[in-house]
Amino acid sequence: GIQVEQSPPDLILQEGANSTLRCNFSDSVNNLQWFHQNPWGQLINLFYIPSGTKQNGRLSATTVATERYSLLYISSSQTTDSGVYFCAVVRGGNEKLTFGTGTRLTIIP
Amino acid sequence: GAVVSQHPSWVICKSGTSVKIECRSLDFQATTMFWYRQFPKQSLMLMATSNEGSKATYEQGVEKDKFLINHASLTLSTLTVTSAHPEDSSFYICSARRTGENTGELFFGEGSRLTVL
């Protein structure tokens, strides 16, 4: 099956800092989503981004499908940004969403 | 966006009992829903694909007789953990996609945390 690796696995930052989270995948994909899992476990949809760049407030994402990676940018971090960030992909010809390994982000006041 | 609701959020049961978890798409129809399991500090692992009106498709290593899935309508799928044991304790989360969007955006329920004593 498709492999989805995220880096870094853990990230600790001061409030106000910027960060870049990376998602690498091993095969072509039809769909890529970024999620934030809050402390209660709920998955919050951040971006549906199979290709290109999108922005939503302090967050933006870029997917370069031909090079099999996606980046999530968080600017001016806030403590509420803490949690685990997952990317997940749907491989070409499939409809199942495969999750990456996750990045645990901790924002310190 | 679209709303997926899961119930119950928390459940504690005795070993040997069965537990049913419901997953509903509130404002859209979903021919296909997906059930995931997440152990502490790990990623989400797909357990099975739930298909409306037909049998579920299980991932390798997932016991279909242990995790019964029923998708009786276009807005409801249920997962029943039968004869639960402590090793079944986990966070179960469902997801759904709008009918017809085979690779479109997936929306997730709030999750159900199961503790088997």
CSV table of C-alpha atoms in Angstrom, one decimal:
chain,number,residue,atom,x,y,z
A,1,GLY,CA,0.0,0.0,0.0
A,2,ILE,CA,0.9,3.7,-0.2
A,3,GLN,CA,3.3,5.0,2.5
A,4,VAL,CA,2.7,8.4,4.0
A,5,GLU,CA,5.4,9.9,6.1
A,6,GLN,CA,5.2,13.2,8.0
A,7,SER,CA,8.0,15.3,9.4
A,8,PRO,CA,9.0,16.3,12.0
A,9,PRO,CA,7.2,13.9,14.3
A,10,ASP,CA,7.3,16.4,17.2
A,11,LEU,CA,7.6,20.2,17.2
A,12,ILE,CA,7.7,22.5,20.1
A,13,LEU,CA,7.5,26.3,19.4
A,14,GLN,CA,7.0,29.5,21.2
A,15,GLU,CA,3.8,31.4,20.7
A,16,GLY,CA,4.1,33.6,17.7
A,17,ALA,CA,6.5,31.5,15.8
A,18,ASN,CA,6.0,30.1,12.3
A,19,SER,CA,6.2,26.4,11.3
A,20,THR,CA,6.3,24.2,8.3
A,21,LEU,CA,5.0,20.6,8.4
A,22,ARG,CA,5.8,18.2,5.6
A,23,CYS,CA,4.0,15.2,4.2
A,24,ASN,CA,5.7,12.8,1.8
A,25,PHE,CA,3.8,10.0,0.0
A,26,SER,CA,5.1,7.1,-2.1
A,27,ASP,CA,2.6,6.9,-5.0
A,28,SER,CA,0.3,9.1,-7.1
A,29,VAL,CA,-2.7,10.4,-5.3
A,30,ASN,CA,-6.2,11.7,-6.2
A,31,ASN,CA,-6.9,13.4,-3.0
A,32,LEU,CA,-4.9,14.9,-0.1
A,33,GLN,CA,-6.3,16.3,3.1
A,34,TRP,CA,-4.8,18.0,6.1
A,35,PHE,CA,-6.4,17.6,9.5
A,36,HIS,CA,-5.9,18.9,13.0
A,37,GLN,CA,-6.7,16.5,15.8
A,38,ASN,CA,-7.7,18.4,18.9
A,39,PRO,CA,-7.0,17.1,22.5
A,40,TRP,CA,-10.5,15.5,22.5
A,41,GLY,CA,-9.7,13.5,19.5
A,42,GLN,CA,-11.8,15.2,17.0
A,43,LEU,CA,-10.4,15.6,13.5
A,44,ILE,CA,-10.8,19.1,12.1
A,45,ASN,CA,-10.7,19.4,8.3
A,46,LEU,CA,-8.0,22.0,7.4
A,47,PHE,CA,-7.5,21.6,3.7
A,48,TYR,CA,-8.7,19.5,0.8
A,49,ILE,CA,-5.7,20.0,-1.5
A,50,PRO,CA,-4.8,17.3,-4.1
A,51,SER,CA,-2.7,20.0,-5.9
A,52,GLY,CA,-1.8,23.6,-5.8
A,53,THR,CA,-1.9,26.1,-2.9
A,54,LYS,CA,-4.6,27.2,-0.6
A,55,GLN,CA,-4.8,29.6,2.3
A,56,ASN,CA,-7.2,30.0,5.2
A,57,GLY,CA,-6.2,32.7,7.7
A,58,ARG,CA,-2.9,31.9,9.4
A,59,LEU,CA,-2.8,28.5,7.7
A,60,SER,CA,-1.8,27.7,4.1
A,61,ALA,CA,-1.0,24.5,2.3
A,62,THR,CA,0.8,23.5,-0.9
A,63,THR,CA,0.8,20.2,-2.6
A,64,VAL,CA,3.2,19.3,-5.4
A,65,ALA,CA,1.7,16.1,-6.7
A,66,THR,CA,4.3,15.4,-9.3
A,67,GLU,CA,7.0,15.4,-6.5
A,68,ARG,CA,4.8,13.6,-4.0
A,69,TYR,CA,4.8,15.9,-1.1
A,70,SER,CA,2.6,18.5,0.6
A,71,LEU,CA,3.5,21.3,3.1
A,72,LEU,CA,1.3,22.9,5.8
A,73,TYR,CA,2.4,26.3,6.9
A,74,ILE,CA,1.3,27.8,10.2
A,75,SER,CA,2.1,31.4,10.9
A,76,SER,CA,2.0,33.4,14.1
A,77,SER,CA,1.3,30.2,16.2
A,78,GLN,CA,-1.2,30.3,19.0
A,79,THR,CA,-1.6,27.9,21.9
A,80,THR,CA,-4.8,26.7,20.4
A,81,ASP,CA,-2.8,25.4,17.4
A,82,SER,CA,-1.4,22.7,19.7
A,83,GLY,CA,-2.4,19.1,18.8
A,84,VAL,CA,-1.6,16.5,16.2
A,85,TYR,CA,-1.6,17.3,12.5
A,86,PHE,CA,-2.3,14.6,10.0
A,87,CYS,CA,-2.1,14.5,6.3
A,88,ALA,CA,-4.1,11.8,4.5
A,89,VAL,CA,-4.2,10.7,0.9
A,90,VAL,CA,-6.3,8.7,-1.5
A,91,ARG,CA,-4.2,6.7,-3.9
A,92,GLY,CA,-5.0,6.8,-7.6
A,93,GLY,CA,-7.7,4.3,-8.5
A,94,ASN,CA,-8.7,3.9,-4.9
A,95,GLU,CA,-11.1,5.7,-2.6
A,96,LYS,CA,-9.7,4.8,0.8
A,97,LEU,CA,-8.0,7.6,2.8
A,98,THR,CA,-4.6,6.6,4.2
A,99,PHE,CA,-3.3,8.6,7.1
A,100,GLY,CA,0.3,9.8,7.6
A,101,THR,CA,2.3,9.3,10.8
A,102,GLY,CA,1.4,12.7,12.2
A,103,THR,CA,3.2,15.7,13.6
A,104,ARG,CA,2.6,16.6,17.3
A,105,LEU,CA,2.8,20.4,17.6
A,106,THR,CA,3.1,22.0,21.0
A,107,ILE,CA,2.9,25.8,21.3
A,108,ILE,CA,4.3,27.2,24.5
A,109,PRO,CA,2.9,30.6,25.8
B,1,GLY,CA,-18.5,21.7,5.0
B,2,ALA,CA,-20.5,18.6,6.0
B,3,VAL,CA,-21.5,17.3,9.3
B,4,VAL,CA,-20.9,13.7,10.6
B,5,SER,CA,-22.2,12.8,14.0
B,6,GLN,CA,-21.0,9.9,16.1
B,7,HIS,CA,-22.6,8.4,19.2
B,8,PRO,CA,-21.8,7.6,21.9
B,9,SER,CA,-18.7,9.8,22.5
B,10,TRP,CA,-17.6,7.6,25.5
B,11,VAL,CA,-18.5,4.1,26.5
B,12,ILE,CA,-17.3,1.9,29.3
B,13,CYS,CA,-18.3,-1.7,29.2
B,14,LYS,CA,-17.5,-5.0,30.9
B,15,SER,CA,-15.5,-7.7,29.1
B,16,GLY,CA,-17.7,-10.0,27.1
B,17,THR,CA,-20.4,-7.5,26.3
B,18,SER,CA,-21.2,-5.9,22.9
B,19,VAL,CA,-21.1,-2.2,22.1
B,20,LYS,CA,-22.8,-0.4,19.2
B,21,ILE,CA,-21.5,2.8,17.8
B,22,GLU,CA,-23.5,4.9,15.4
B,23,CYS,CA,-22.3,7.2,12.6
B,24,ARG,CA,-24.7,9.6,10.9
B,25,SER,CA,-24.2,12.0,8.0
B,26,LEU,CA,-26.5,14.8,9.0
B,27,ASP,CA,-26.7,17.0,5.9
B,28,PHE,CA,-25.7,14.8,3.1
B,29,GLN,CA,-26.1,11.3,1.8
B,30,ALA,CA,-23.2,8.9,2.0
B,31,THR,CA,-23.2,5.6,0.1
B,32,THR,CA,-19.8,4.8,1.6
B,33,MET,CA,-18.6,5.4,5.1
B,34,PHE,CA,-15.3,4.4,6.6
B,35,TRP,CA,-14.4,3.2,10.1
B,36,TYR,CA,-11.0,3.9,11.7
B,37,ARG,CA,-9.4,2.9,14.9
B,38,GLN,CA,-6.7,4.9,16.7
B,39,PHE,CA,-4.6,3.7,19.6
B,40,PRO,CA,-2.9,6.2,21.9
B,41,LYS,CA,-0.2,8.3,20.3
B,42,GLN,CA,-0.6,6.5,17.0
B,43,SER,CA,-2.1,7.3,13.6
B,44,LEU,CA,-5.5,6.3,12.4
B,45,MET,CA,-5.8,2.9,10.8
B,46,LEU,CA,-8.6,2.0,8.5
B,47,MET,CA,-10.7,-1.0,9.7
B,48,ALA,CA,-13.4,-1.3,7.1
B,49,THR,CA,-15.3,0.3,4.3
B,50,SER,CA,-19.1,0.4,4.9
B,51,ASN,CA,-21.2,0.2,1.8
B,52,GLU,CA,-24.9,1.1,1.9
B,53,GLY,CA,-27.1,-1.9,1.1
B,54,SER,CA,-24.2,-4.4,0.9
B,55,LYS,CA,-21.5,-6.1,2.9
B,56,ALA,CA,-18.7,-4.1,4.4
B,57,THR,CA,-15.1,-4.6,3.1
B,58,TYR,CA,-12.6,-5.3,5.9
B,59,GLU,CA,-8.9,-4.4,5.9
B,60,GLN,CA,-6.4,-7.2,6.3
B,61,GLY,CA,-6.2,-8.4,9.9
B,62,VAL,CA,-9.6,-7.0,11.0
B,63,GLU,CA,-12.0,-9.7,12.2
B,64,LYS,CA,-15.3,-9.2,10.5
B,65,ASP,CA,-17.2,-11.4,13.0
B,66,LYS,CA,-15.8,-9.2,15.9
B,67,PHE,CA,-16.5,-5.8,14.3
B,68,LEU,CA,-19.9,-6.0,12.7
B,69,ILE,CA,-20.8,-3.2,10.3
B,70,ASN,CA,-24.3,-2.4,9.1
B,71,HIS,CA,-25.0,0.4,6.6
B,72,ALA,CA,-28.8,0.2,6.3
B,73,SER,CA,-29.4,3.7,5.0
B,74,LEU,CA,-27.6,6.5,3.1
B,75,THR,CA,-27.1,8.4,6.3
B,76,LEU,CA,-26.4,5.8,9.0
B,77,SER,CA,-23.7,3.2,9.5
B,78,THR,CA,-23.2,1.2,12.7
B,79,LEU,CA,-20.2,-0.6,14.2
B,80,THR,CA,-20.8,-3.2,16.8
B,81,VAL,CA,-17.9,-4.5,18.8
B,82,THR,CA,-19.0,-8.0,19.8
B,83,SER,CA,-17.8,-9.8,22.9
B,84,ALA,CA,-15.5,-6.9,23.7
B,85,HIS,CA,-12.2,-7.5,25.5
B,86,PRO,CA,-9.7,-5.0,27.1
B,87,GLU,CA,-7.5,-5.1,23.9
B,88,ASP,CA,-10.5,-3.7,22.0
B,89,SER,CA,-10.2,-0.5,24.0
B,90,SER,CA,-9.5,2.3,21.6
B,91,PHE,CA,-10.7,5.4,19.9
B,92,TYR,CA,-13.1,4.6,17.0
B,93,ILE,CA,-13.9,7.2,14.4
B,94,CYS,CA,-16.0,7.1,11.3
B,95,SER,CA,-15.9,9.2,8.2
B,96,ALA,CA,-18.2,9.8,5.2
B,97,ARG,CA,-18.0,11.2,1.8
B,98,ARG,CA,-20.8,12.6,-0.3
B,99,THR,CA,-22.4,10.1,-2.6
B,100,GLY,CA,-20.9,10.2,-6.1
B,101,GLU,CA,-17.6,11.9,-5.0
B,102,ASN,CA,-15.4,8.8,-5.0
B,103,THR,CA,-12.2,10.6,-4.2
B,104,GLY,CA,-13.6,13.8,-2.7
B,105,GLU,CA,-13.2,15.3,0.7
B,106,LEU,CA,-13.9,13.1,3.7
B,107,PHE,CA,-15.6,14.4,6.8
B,108,PHE,CA,-15.1,12.8,10.2
B,109,GLY,CA,-17.3,12.2,13.2
B,110,GLU,CA,-16.3,13.2,16.7
B,111,GLY,CA,-15.1,9.7,17.6
B,112,SER,CA,-16.1,7.2,20.2
B,113,ARG,CA,-13.7,6.3,23.0
B,114,LEU,CA,-14.3,2.7,24.1
B,115,THR,CA,-12.9,1.3,27.4
B,116,VAL,CA,-13.4,-2.4,28.1
B,117,LEU,CA,-12.9,-3.4,31.7
